[in-house]
Coordinates of C-alpha atoms in Angstrom, one line a residue:
M2 CA -66.4 -51.1 -179.4
I3 CA -63.1 -51.6 -177.7
G4 CA -61.4 -49.6 -180.4
D5 CA -63.8 -46.7 -180.0
I6 CA -63.1 -46.6 -176.2
T7 CA -59.3 -46.8 -176.4
I8 CA -58.7 -44.6 -179.5
P9 CA -58.9 -41.3 -177.6
F10 CA -55.8 -42.3 -175.6
A11 CA -53.8 -43.2 -178.7
P12 CA -51.3 -40.8 -180.5
A13 CA -52.8 -38.2 -182.8
P14 CA -52.2 -39.8 -186.2
V15 CA -54.0 -43.0 -185.2
S16 CA -57.5 -41.5 -185.1
P17 CA -58.1 -41.1 -188.9
V18 CA -56.5 -44.5 -189.5
W19 CA -58.9 -46.1 -186.9
S20 CA -61.9 -44.6 -188.7
A21 CA -60.8 -46.3 -191.9
L22 CA -60.1 -49.6 -190.1
R23 CA -63.5 -49.5 -188.4
V24 CA -65.2 -49.3 -191.8
L25 CA -63.0 -52.2 -192.9
L26 CA -63.8 -54.4 -189.9
Q27 CA -67.5 -53.7 -190.2
A28 CA -67.6 -54.9 -193.8
E29 CA -69.0 -58.3 -194.7
T30 CA -66.4 -60.9 -193.9
S31 CA -68.2 -64.1 -194.3
R32 CA -65.4 -66.0 -195.8
V33 CA -62.3 -67.1 -193.8
E34 CA -59.8 -65.7 -196.4
Q35 CA -61.5 -62.3 -196.2
I36 CA -61.3 -62.3 -192.4
T37 CA -57.6 -63.2 -192.6
A38 CA -56.9 -60.5 -195.2
A39 CA -58.7 -57.8 -193.2
S40 CA -56.9 -58.7 -189.9
G41 CA -53.6 -58.7 -191.7
A42 CA -54.3 -55.3 -193.2
A43 CA -55.2 -53.9 -189.8
D44 CA -52.1 -55.2 -188.1
R45 CA -49.7 -54.1 -190.8
I46 CA -51.1 -50.6 -191.2
L47 CA -51.1 -50.0 -187.4
S48 CA -47.4 -51.1 -187.4
I49 CA -46.6 -48.8 -190.2
V50 CA -48.2 -45.8 -188.4
R51 CA -46.4 -46.6 -185.2
R52 CA -43.1 -47.0 -186.9
G53 CA -43.6 -43.7 -188.7
Q54 CA -44.3 -42.0 -185.4
I55 CA -41.0 -43.2 -184.0
Y56 CA -39.1 -41.8 -187.0
E57 CA -40.9 -38.5 -186.7
S58 CA -40.0 -38.2 -183.1
V59 CA -36.4 -39.4 -183.3
Y60 CA -35.4 -37.3 -186.3
D61 CA -37.7 -34.3 -185.5
L62 CA -39.5 -34.5 -188.9
S63 CA -42.4 -32.2 -187.8
K64 CA -40.3 -29.1 -188.3
G65 CA -41.5 -26.7 -191.1
T66 CA -38.1 -26.7 -192.8
L67 CA -35.5 -29.4 -192.7
K68 CA -31.9 -28.7 -193.8
E69 CA -30.5 -32.2 -193.9
P70 CA -31.2 -33.9 -197.3
S71 CA -31.5 -37.3 -195.6
K72 CA -34.3 -36.1 -193.3
V73 CA -36.2 -34.5 -196.1
L74 CA -36.0 -37.7 -198.1
L75 CA -37.2 -39.7 -195.0
R76 CA -40.1 -37.3 -194.4
D77 CA -41.2 -37.6 -198.1
S78 CA -41.0 -41.3 -198.0
L79 CA -43.2 -41.5 -194.9
I80 CA -45.8 -39.3 -196.5
E81 CA -45.9 -41.5 -199.5
L82 CA -46.1 -44.6 -197.2
Y83 CA -49.1 -43.0 -195.3
R84 CA -50.8 -42.2 -198.6
S85 CA -50.4 -45.7 -199.9
S86 CA -51.7 -47.2 -196.6
L87 CA -54.8 -44.9 -196.7
D88 CA -55.4 -45.8 -200.3
L89 CA -55.2 -49.5 -199.4
L90 CA -57.7 -49.0 -196.5
A91 CA -60.1 -47.1 -198.7
S92 CA -60.3 -49.8 -201.3
T93 CA -60.4 -52.7 -199.0
A94 CA -64.1 -52.4 -198.0
T95 CA -65.2 -52.3 -201.6
Q96 CA -62.9 -55.2 -202.5
L97 CA -64.2 -57.4 -199.7
N98 CA -67.5 -57.9 -201.5
G99 CA -65.8 -58.4 -204.9
Q100 CA -64.0 -61.3 -206.5
E101 CA -63.1 -64.4 -204.5
S102 CA -59.4 -64.2 -205.5
W103 CA -58.9 -60.7 -204.2
A104 CA -57.8 -61.9 -200.7
T105 CA -54.8 -63.6 -202.0
Q106 CA -53.8 -60.6 -204.0
F107 CA -54.4 -58.4 -201.0
L108 CA -52.2 -60.5 -198.7
T109 CA -49.4 -60.2 -201.3
T110 CA -49.7 -56.4 -201.5
L111 CA -49.3 -56.1 -197.7
T112 CA -45.6 -56.1 -198.2
D113 CA -45.6 -52.5 -199.5
P114 CA -42.4 -51.6 -201.4
N115 CA -42.6 -48.1 -199.8
Q116 CA -41.7 -49.7 -196.5
N117 CA -38.3 -50.7 -197.9
V118 CA -37.8 -47.2 -199.2
V119 CA -38.5 -45.8 -195.8
S120 CA -36.1 -48.2 -194.1
K121 CA -33.3 -47.3 -196.4
N122 CA -33.9 -43.6 -195.9
A123 CA -34.0 -44.1 -192.1
E124 CA -30.6 -45.9 -192.4
A125 CA -29.3 -42.8 -194.2
C126 CA -30.4 -40.7 -191.3
V127 CA -28.7 -43.0 -188.8
C128 CA -25.4 -42.6 -190.8
D129 CA -25.8 -38.8 -190.7
S130 CA -26.5 -38.8 -187.0
T131 CA -23.5 -41.2 -186.3
E132 CA -21.2 -38.9 -188.3
K133 CA -22.4 -35.8 -186.4
N134 CA -22.0 -37.6 -183.1
F135 CA -18.5 -38.5 -184.0
E136 CA -17.7 -34.9 -184.9
L137 CA -19.1 -33.8 -181.6
L138 CA -17.0 -36.3 -179.7
T139 CA -13.9 -35.2 -181.6
S140 CA -14.6 -31.6 -180.8
L141 CA -14.8 -32.4 -177.2
H142 CA -11.5 -34.2 -177.1
S143 CA -9.3 -31.1 -176.5
P144 CA -11.6 -29.6 -173.8
L145 CA -11.8 -33.0 -172.0
R146 CA -8.0 -33.4 -172.3
R147 CA -7.6 -30.0 -170.6
I148 CA -10.0 -31.0 -167.9
D149 CA -8.2 -34.3 -167.4
D150 CA -4.8 -32.5 -167.1
R151 CA -6.3 -30.2 -164.5
V152 CA -7.7 -33.1 -162.6
V153 CA -4.3 -34.8 -162.7
Q154 CA -2.7 -31.5 -161.4
L155 CA -5.3 -31.4 -158.6
L156 CA -4.6 -35.0 -157.6
D157 CA -0.9 -34.3 -157.7
C158 CA -1.5 -31.4 -155.4
F159 CA -3.3 -33.6 -152.9
E160 CA -0.7 -36.3 -153.3
G161 CA 2.1 -33.8 -152.7
M162 CA 0.8 -33.3 -149.2
G163 CA 2.2 -36.8 -148.3
R164 CA 5.1 -36.8 -150.9
G165 CA 7.5 -35.3 -148.5
D166 CA 7.0 -38.1 -146.0
R167 CA 7.4 -40.7 -148.8
E168 CA 10.6 -39.2 -150.1
H169 CA 11.9 -39.1 -146.6
A170 CA 11.1 -42.7 -146.2
M171 CA 12.7 -43.6 -149.5
N172 CA 15.9 -41.7 -148.6
Y173 CA 16.0 -43.4 -145.2
I174 CA 16.0 -46.8 -147.0
S175 CA 18.5 -45.9 -149.7
N176 CA 20.1 -42.7 -151.1
V177 CA 22.2 -44.2 -153.9
Q178 CA 21.6 -42.2 -157.1
V179 CA 21.4 -45.2 -159.5
D180 CA 20.1 -43.1 -162.4
E181 CA 23.1 -40.7 -162.3
I182 CA 25.5 -43.6 -162.2
H183 CA 23.8 -45.1 -165.2
V184 CA 23.8 -41.9 -167.2
A185 CA 27.5 -41.6 -166.7
K186 CA 28.0 -45.2 -168.0
K187 CA 25.8 -44.6 -170.9
E188 CA 27.6 -41.5 -172.0
L189 CA 30.9 -43.4 -172.1
R190 CA 29.4 -46.2 -174.2
T191 CA 30.4 -46.0 -177.9
E192 CA 27.3 -45.5 -180.0
G193 CA 26.3 -48.5 -182.1
T194 CA 28.0 -51.0 -179.7
C195 CA 26.5 -53.7 -177.4
E196 CA 23.6 -54.4 -179.8
W197 CA 24.7 -58.0 -180.2
L198 CA 23.8 -58.8 -176.6
V199 CA 20.1 -57.8 -176.8
Q200 CA 19.9 -59.8 -180.0
H201 CA 21.6 -62.9 -178.7
P202 CA 19.4 -66.0 -178.7
S203 CA 20.2 -66.7 -175.1
F204 CA 19.2 -63.2 -174.1
L205 CA 15.9 -63.5 -176.0
R206 CA 15.2 -66.8 -174.4
W207 CA 15.9 -65.3 -171.0
E208 CA 13.6 -62.4 -171.8
N209 CA 10.7 -64.6 -172.5
P210 CA 8.1 -63.5 -170.0
S211 CA 6.6 -67.0 -169.4
S212 CA 9.2 -68.2 -166.8
S213 CA 11.7 -67.0 -164.2
S214 CA 15.4 -67.3 -164.9
I215 CA 18.9 -65.8 -164.3
L216 CA 21.1 -64.6 -167.2
W217 CA 24.8 -64.4 -166.3
L218 CA 27.1 -62.4 -168.5
N219 CA 30.6 -63.3 -167.7
G220 CA 33.9 -62.0 -169.0
Q221 CA 37.4 -61.2 -168.1
V222 CA 38.5 -57.8 -166.7
G223 CA 38.3 -55.0 -169.3
A224 CA 35.9 -56.9 -171.6
G225 CA 33.3 -54.2 -171.4
K226 CA 30.7 -55.9 -169.2
S227 CA 29.5 -52.7 -167.6
F228 CA 28.8 -51.1 -171.0
L229 CA 26.9 -54.2 -172.0
T230 CA 24.9 -54.1 -168.8
S231 CA 24.1 -50.4 -169.4
K232 CA 22.6 -51.5 -172.7
V233 CA 20.4 -53.9 -171.0
I234 CA 19.4 -51.3 -168.4
D235 CA 18.5 -48.9 -171.3
R236 CA 16.3 -51.6 -172.8
Y237 CA 13.9 -51.5 -169.8
R238 CA 14.6 -48.1 -168.2
S239 CA 13.5 -46.3 -171.4
R240 CA 10.1 -48.0 -171.6
P241 CA 7.2 -45.6 -172.0
K242 CA 5.6 -44.6 -168.6
D243 CA 2.1 -45.1 -170.0
A244 CA 2.9 -48.8 -170.3
L245 CA 3.4 -49.0 -166.6
S246 CA -0.3 -48.6 -165.9
S247 CA -1.3 -51.5 -168.2
E248 CA -1.9 -55.1 -167.3
N249 CA 1.4 -55.9 -169.0
D250 CA 3.6 -53.5 -167.0
E251 CA 6.8 -54.6 -165.2
D252 CA 8.9 -53.8 -162.2
F253 CA 12.5 -52.8 -162.9
A254 CA 15.5 -52.2 -160.7
H255 CA 19.2 -52.0 -161.4
F256 CA 22.5 -51.5 -159.5
Y257 CA 26.2 -50.9 -160.4
C258 CA 28.6 -52.4 -157.9
D259 CA 31.9 -50.7 -157.1
R260 CA 34.4 -52.1 -154.6
S261 CA 36.1 -48.7 -154.2
L262 CA 32.9 -46.9 -152.9
V263 CA 31.1 -47.3 -149.7
G264 CA 27.4 -48.3 -150.1
K265 CA 28.0 -49.9 -153.5
K266 CA 29.5 -53.3 -152.6
D267 CA 27.4 -54.9 -149.8
I268 CA 24.2 -56.8 -150.0
K269 CA 22.2 -54.4 -147.8
S270 CA 22.9 -51.4 -149.9
I271 CA 22.0 -53.3 -153.1
L272 CA 18.8 -54.7 -151.8
S273 CA 17.7 -51.4 -150.2
S274 CA 18.2 -49.7 -153.6
Y275 CA 16.1 -52.3 -155.3
I276 CA 13.3 -51.7 -152.8
V277 CA 13.2 -48.0 -153.6
Q278 CA 13.2 -48.6 -157.3
L279 CA 10.6 -51.3 -157.3
L280 CA 8.3 -49.1 -155.2
T281 CA 8.1 -46.5 -158.0
V282 CA 6.3 -48.9 -160.3
S283 CA 4.6 -51.3 -158.0
H284 CA 0.8 -51.9 -158.5
H285 CA 0.1 -51.3 -154.8
R286 CA 2.7 -48.6 -154.1
D287 CA 0.2 -46.6 -151.9
R288 CA -0.2 -49.6 -149.6
W289 CA 3.6 -50.2 -149.7
H290 CA 4.4 -46.5 -149.0
K291 CA 2.2 -46.7 -145.9
K292 CA 3.9 -49.8 -144.7
L293 CA 7.4 -48.5 -145.3
L294 CA 6.5 -45.1 -143.8
M295 CA 5.4 -46.9 -140.6
F296 CA 8.5 -49.0 -140.6
C297 CA 10.8 -46.0 -141.1
K298 CA 9.2 -44.1 -138.3
N299 CA 9.7 -47.1 -136.0
A300 CA 13.2 -47.8 -137.2
A301 CA 14.2 -44.1 -136.7
A302 CA 12.8 -44.2 -133.2
S303 CA 14.9 -47.3 -132.5
R304 CA 17.8 -46.0 -134.5
R305 CA 18.2 -49.0 -136.8
S306 CA 18.1 -49.6 -140.5
L307 CA 16.6 -52.4 -142.6
E308 CA 17.9 -55.8 -141.9
I309 CA 18.9 -58.1 -144.8
S310 CA 16.1 -60.5 -144.1
E311 CA 13.6 -57.6 -144.1
C312 CA 15.0 -56.3 -147.5
E313 CA 14.6 -59.8 -148.9
R314 CA 11.0 -60.1 -147.7
F315 CA 10.1 -56.7 -149.1
I316 CA 11.5 -57.5 -152.5
R317 CA 9.7 -60.9 -152.6
D318 CA 6.4 -59.3 -151.8
L319 CA 6.9 -56.5 -154.3
V320 CA 7.7 -58.7 -157.3
N321 CA 4.6 -60.7 -156.5
T322 CA 2.4 -57.6 -157.1
C323 CA 3.5 -57.1 -160.7
P324 CA 3.0 -59.3 -163.8
R325 CA 6.8 -59.4 -164.4
S326 CA 9.9 -58.1 -162.7
I327 CA 13.4 -57.4 -164.1
I328 CA 16.4 -57.0 -161.8
V329 CA 19.9 -56.1 -163.1
L330 CA 23.1 -56.3 -161.2
D331 CA 26.4 -55.2 -162.7
A332 CA 29.9 -56.4 -161.4
L333 CA 28.9 -59.0 -158.9
D334 CA 32.6 -59.7 -158.5
E335 CA 33.0 -56.1 -157.1
C336 CA 30.9 -57.0 -154.0
E337 CA 32.4 -58.2 -150.7
Q338 CA 33.0 -61.9 -150.6
R339 CA 30.2 -62.6 -148.2
S340 CA 27.7 -60.4 -150.0
R341 CA 28.4 -62.3 -153.2
T342 CA 27.2 -65.6 -151.6
Q343 CA 24.2 -64.0 -150.0
L344 CA 23.2 -62.2 -153.3
V345 CA 23.4 -65.3 -155.5
S346 CA 21.6 -67.4 -152.9
F347 CA 18.8 -64.7 -152.7
F348 CA 18.5 -64.5 -156.5
N349 CA 18.3 -68.3 -156.9
N350 CA 15.6 -68.5 -154.3
L351 CA 13.7 -65.6 -155.8
V352 CA 13.6 -67.1 -159.2
R353 CA 12.6 -70.5 -157.9
D354 CA 9.9 -69.4 -155.4
S355 CA 8.3 -66.3 -156.9
D356 CA 4.6 -66.5 -157.9
R357 CA 5.2 -64.2 -160.9
P358 CA 8.0 -64.3 -163.6
V359 CA 11.2 -62.7 -162.3
K360 CA 14.2 -62.0 -164.6
V361 CA 17.6 -61.5 -163.0
F362 CA 20.5 -60.2 -165.1
I363 CA 24.0 -60.5 -163.5
S364 CA 27.4 -59.5 -165.0
S365 CA 30.7 -60.4 -163.4
R366 CA 34.1 -62.0 -164.0
P367 CA 34.0 -65.8 -164.0
E368 CA 35.4 -66.0 -160.4
T369 CA 35.6 -69.5 -158.9
D370 CA 33.1 -68.9 -156.1
I371 CA 30.6 -67.3 -158.4
L372 CA 30.8 -70.3 -160.8
E373 CA 30.1 -72.6 -157.9
L374 CA 27.2 -70.5 -156.6
M375 CA 25.2 -70.1 -159.9
D376 CA 22.3 -72.5 -160.2
T377 CA 22.9 -74.0 -163.7
S378 CA 19.3 -75.3 -163.8
S379 CA 17.9 -71.8 -164.1
C380 CA 20.9 -69.9 -165.3
I381 CA 21.7 -68.9 -168.9
Q382 CA 25.3 -67.9 -169.6
I383 CA 26.7 -65.5 -172.2
S384 CA 30.4 -64.8 -172.7
T385 CA 31.9 -61.4 -173.7
S386 CA 33.9 -63.3 -176.4
D387 CA 31.1 -62.2 -178.7
N388 CA 32.1 -58.6 -178.5
Q389 CA 34.3 -58.7 -181.6
K390 CA 32.0 -56.5 -183.6
D391 CA 31.8 -53.9 -180.8
I392 CA 35.6 -53.6 -180.9
E393 CA 35.6 -53.2 -184.7
T394 CA 33.0 -50.5 -184.4
Y395 CA 35.1 -48.7 -181.7
I396 CA 38.3 -48.8 -183.8
D397 CA 36.5 -47.6 -187.0
L398 CA 34.9 -44.7 -185.0
K399 CA 38.3 -43.6 -183.7
L400 CA 40.0 -43.9 -187.0
G401 CA 37.3 -41.8 -188.7
Q402 CA 37.0 -39.0 -186.1
V403 CA 37.7 -35.4 -187.1
G404 CA 40.9 -33.6 -185.9
L405 CA 43.4 -36.5 -186.2
S406 CA 47.0 -36.0 -187.5
P407 CA 47.2 -36.3 -191.4
V408 CA 49.0 -39.6 -191.0
W409 CA 45.7 -41.2 -189.9
K410 CA 44.1 -40.4 -193.2
R411 CA 46.3 -42.9 -195.0
Q412 CA 44.4 -46.1 -195.7
G413 CA 47.5 -48.2 -195.3
V414 CA 48.0 -46.9 -191.7
Q415 CA 44.4 -47.4 -190.8
D416 CA 44.3 -51.0 -192.1
L417 CA 47.5 -51.8 -190.2
V418 CA 46.2 -50.4 -186.9
R419 CA 42.8 -52.0 -187.3
R420 CA 44.4 -55.4 -188.1
T421 CA 46.9 -55.3 -185.3
L422 CA 44.4 -54.3 -182.6
L423 CA 41.9 -56.9 -183.7
D424 CA 44.5 -59.6 -183.6
K425 CA 45.8 -58.8 -180.1
H426 CA 42.8 -57.5 -178.1
D427 CA 41.9 -61.0 -176.7
G428 CA 38.3 -59.8 -176.0
M429 CA 39.5 -56.9 -173.8
F430 CA 37.7 -53.7 -174.9
K431 CA 39.6 -51.7 -172.3
W432 CA 42.9 -52.9 -173.7
V433 CA 41.9 -51.5 -177.1
Q434 CA 41.0 -48.1 -175.5
L435 CA 44.3 -47.9 -173.7
Q436 CA 46.3 -48.7 -176.9
W437 CA 44.4 -46.1 -178.9
D438 CA 45.2 -43.5 -176.3
Q439 CA 48.9 -44.2 -176.9
L440 CA 48.6 -44.3 -180.7
E441 CA 46.4 -41.2 -181.3
P442 CA 49.1 -38.5 -180.5
L443 CA 51.6 -40.0 -183.1
N444 CA 52.3 -37.9 -186.2
T445 CA 54.3 -40.1 -188.5
E446 CA 53.8 -43.5 -190.1
T447 CA 57.2 -44.7 -188.7
D448 CA 56.1 -43.9 -185.1
V449 CA 52.8 -45.7 -185.6
K450 CA 54.5 -48.9 -186.9
Q451 CA 57.1 -48.8 -184.1
R452 CA 54.4 -48.4 -181.5
L453 CA 52.4 -51.3 -182.9
K454 CA 55.4 -53.5 -182.5
Q455 CA 55.7 -52.6 -178.8
L456 CA 52.1 -53.1 -177.7
P457 CA 51.9 -54.6 -174.1
E458 CA 50.1 -57.9 -173.6
G459 CA 47.1 -57.6 -171.3
L460 CA 45.7 -54.9 -169.1
V461 CA 48.2 -55.3 -166.3
A462 CA 51.2 -54.7 -168.6
S463 CA 49.3 -51.8 -170.1
Y464 CA 48.8 -50.1 -166.8
E465 CA 52.4 -50.8 -165.7
E466 CA 53.6 -49.1 -168.9
I467 CA 51.4 -46.1 -168.3
C468 CA 52.8 -45.7 -164.8
S469 CA 56.4 -46.1 -165.9
R470 CA 56.0 -43.3 -168.5
Q471 CA 55.2 -40.8 -165.8
D472 CA 58.2 -38.9 -164.6
G473 CA 59.0 -36.0 -162.4
H474 CA 56.1 -34.3 -160.6
A475 CA 53.5 -36.4 -162.4
S476 CA 55.1 -39.6 -161.1
T477 CA 55.1 -38.2 -157.6
I478 CA 51.4 -37.3 -157.7
L479 CA 50.6 -40.8 -159.0
M480 CA 52.5 -42.5 -156.2
R481 CA 50.8 -40.4 -153.6
A482 CA 47.4 -41.2 -155.0
A483 CA 48.2 -44.9 -155.1
M484 CA 49.3 -44.8 -151.4
W485 CA 46.2 -43.1 -150.3
V486 CA 44.0 -45.6 -152.1
K487 CA 46.0 -48.5 -150.7
W488 CA 46.2 -47.4 -147.1
A489 CA 43.0 -45.4 -146.5
K490 CA 40.8 -47.0 -143.8
F491 CA 37.8 -46.6 -146.1
P492 CA 37.5 -46.0 -149.9
L493 CA 37.9 -42.3 -150.8
K494 CA 35.7 -40.4 -153.2
T495 CA 37.4 -38.6 -156.1
E496 CA 37.1 -35.2 -154.5
A497 CA 38.6 -36.5 -151.2
L498 CA 41.5 -38.1 -153.0
L499 CA 42.3 -35.0 -154.9
Y500 CA 42.2 -33.0 -151.7
A501 CA 44.5 -35.5 -149.9
V502 CA 47.0 -35.4 -152.8
K503 CA 47.0 -31.6 -152.7
I504 CA 47.6 -31.5 -149.0
A505 CA 50.6 -33.9 -149.4
G506 CA 52.0 -31.6 -152.1
L507 CA 51.8 -28.5 -149.9
S508 CA 53.6 -30.4 -147.1
D509 CA 56.4 -31.4 -149.4
S510 CA 56.8 -27.8 -150.6
R511 CA 57.1 -26.5 -147.1
A512 CA 59.6 -29.1 -146.1
A513 CA 61.8 -28.2 -149.1

């Protein structure tokens, strides 16, 4: 009765099935096994019909023609399953009044092997659909990429409205072109050298991201510390920009000190440059840009610059917004005496108190005050005495270059020069460069051997020899340049020094 009332609301294929089930249920079911078998048949067949409906709807099997072989196979399997189910229902009513053992056999046959066939064919359709969806997603990759690029351009357009203010704020803080300075250093570095430093066990231990530490590279004058530092800078400066947006990104800032140039030897200039560089990769640069923009406006109004304490606070806050920060400083010994003390103290405190790992790399000569300032508990030291292979590489490169005099093609001459320079360089890369500059123009083996016997010891003697070899007008120009450098009230740039020497030359000519 309930079935007759509800069946009009059921999906279309259920009506003929219900008619067969009603005959089955109205049959004589006096025994418990027969009742159980009939109920099981009804439940299983209704489940089959409902499952078939889902397959028909999902894979659109009602179409007159199907192109996909997997769908054709699935439809044929469903038809066979429906036929088997109807055959089972048709024979059930007759069998209910037959042998007593029929119920057991009937329950066994409820697990129709056709159902397994249908399931397998349905899985094949799923595979086909998945493959087609993948192809569809692949075809959308290029259009979506173009859309993404246009969105980025649009966002850049909006961002550009405030970019001028940000650039003005950055330049207000520091206008030192650190990247240009680094490129110049990198171009002078001999290819294939300085690799030993980034492979050194102490360097790798310092680089370990789990803790904060200072790595101090110390060496005498002319040992090539700046070239080694440029190699370290390259290691982090050339990281892919995509990595900066990940959870493992890092802040990075570097600075080359130079006692002969204004703005490259005092703590305020150094820390201000660090702030500008750290802001370019900070996680919260928008928030920081707003804070700095406000500060710059107020500072400009009051005509003042960042104070050292403000620089230190900004840097401390910035490094705590990033998973890891790396700060590089070349030629600490080139800084003013007071700035040295302040810088080392700041770095020691930063490493000790930072919430996130901070890596500080410093190169300098082993000056007494620097030795005393370094905190040995968190400082790892490397000496440039390990640069033997770099010097060998440089010598081999020079001996093998094209365009040398024929005398340099003789293996005996090459071996003699290589052996002599390697025995006397004493770790000074610059000394080897200066000696090669004197050896390269020689044209005979006798001259080469004579020069090798007269090599000056150390850099000071080498520079004195170079100066003493200047005669006539060249010597006069050299002396003028030295006097300008020594007595100028402030360090002169190269262009200004050349102009000053030129003016002095014109004055001398008029006096004569």
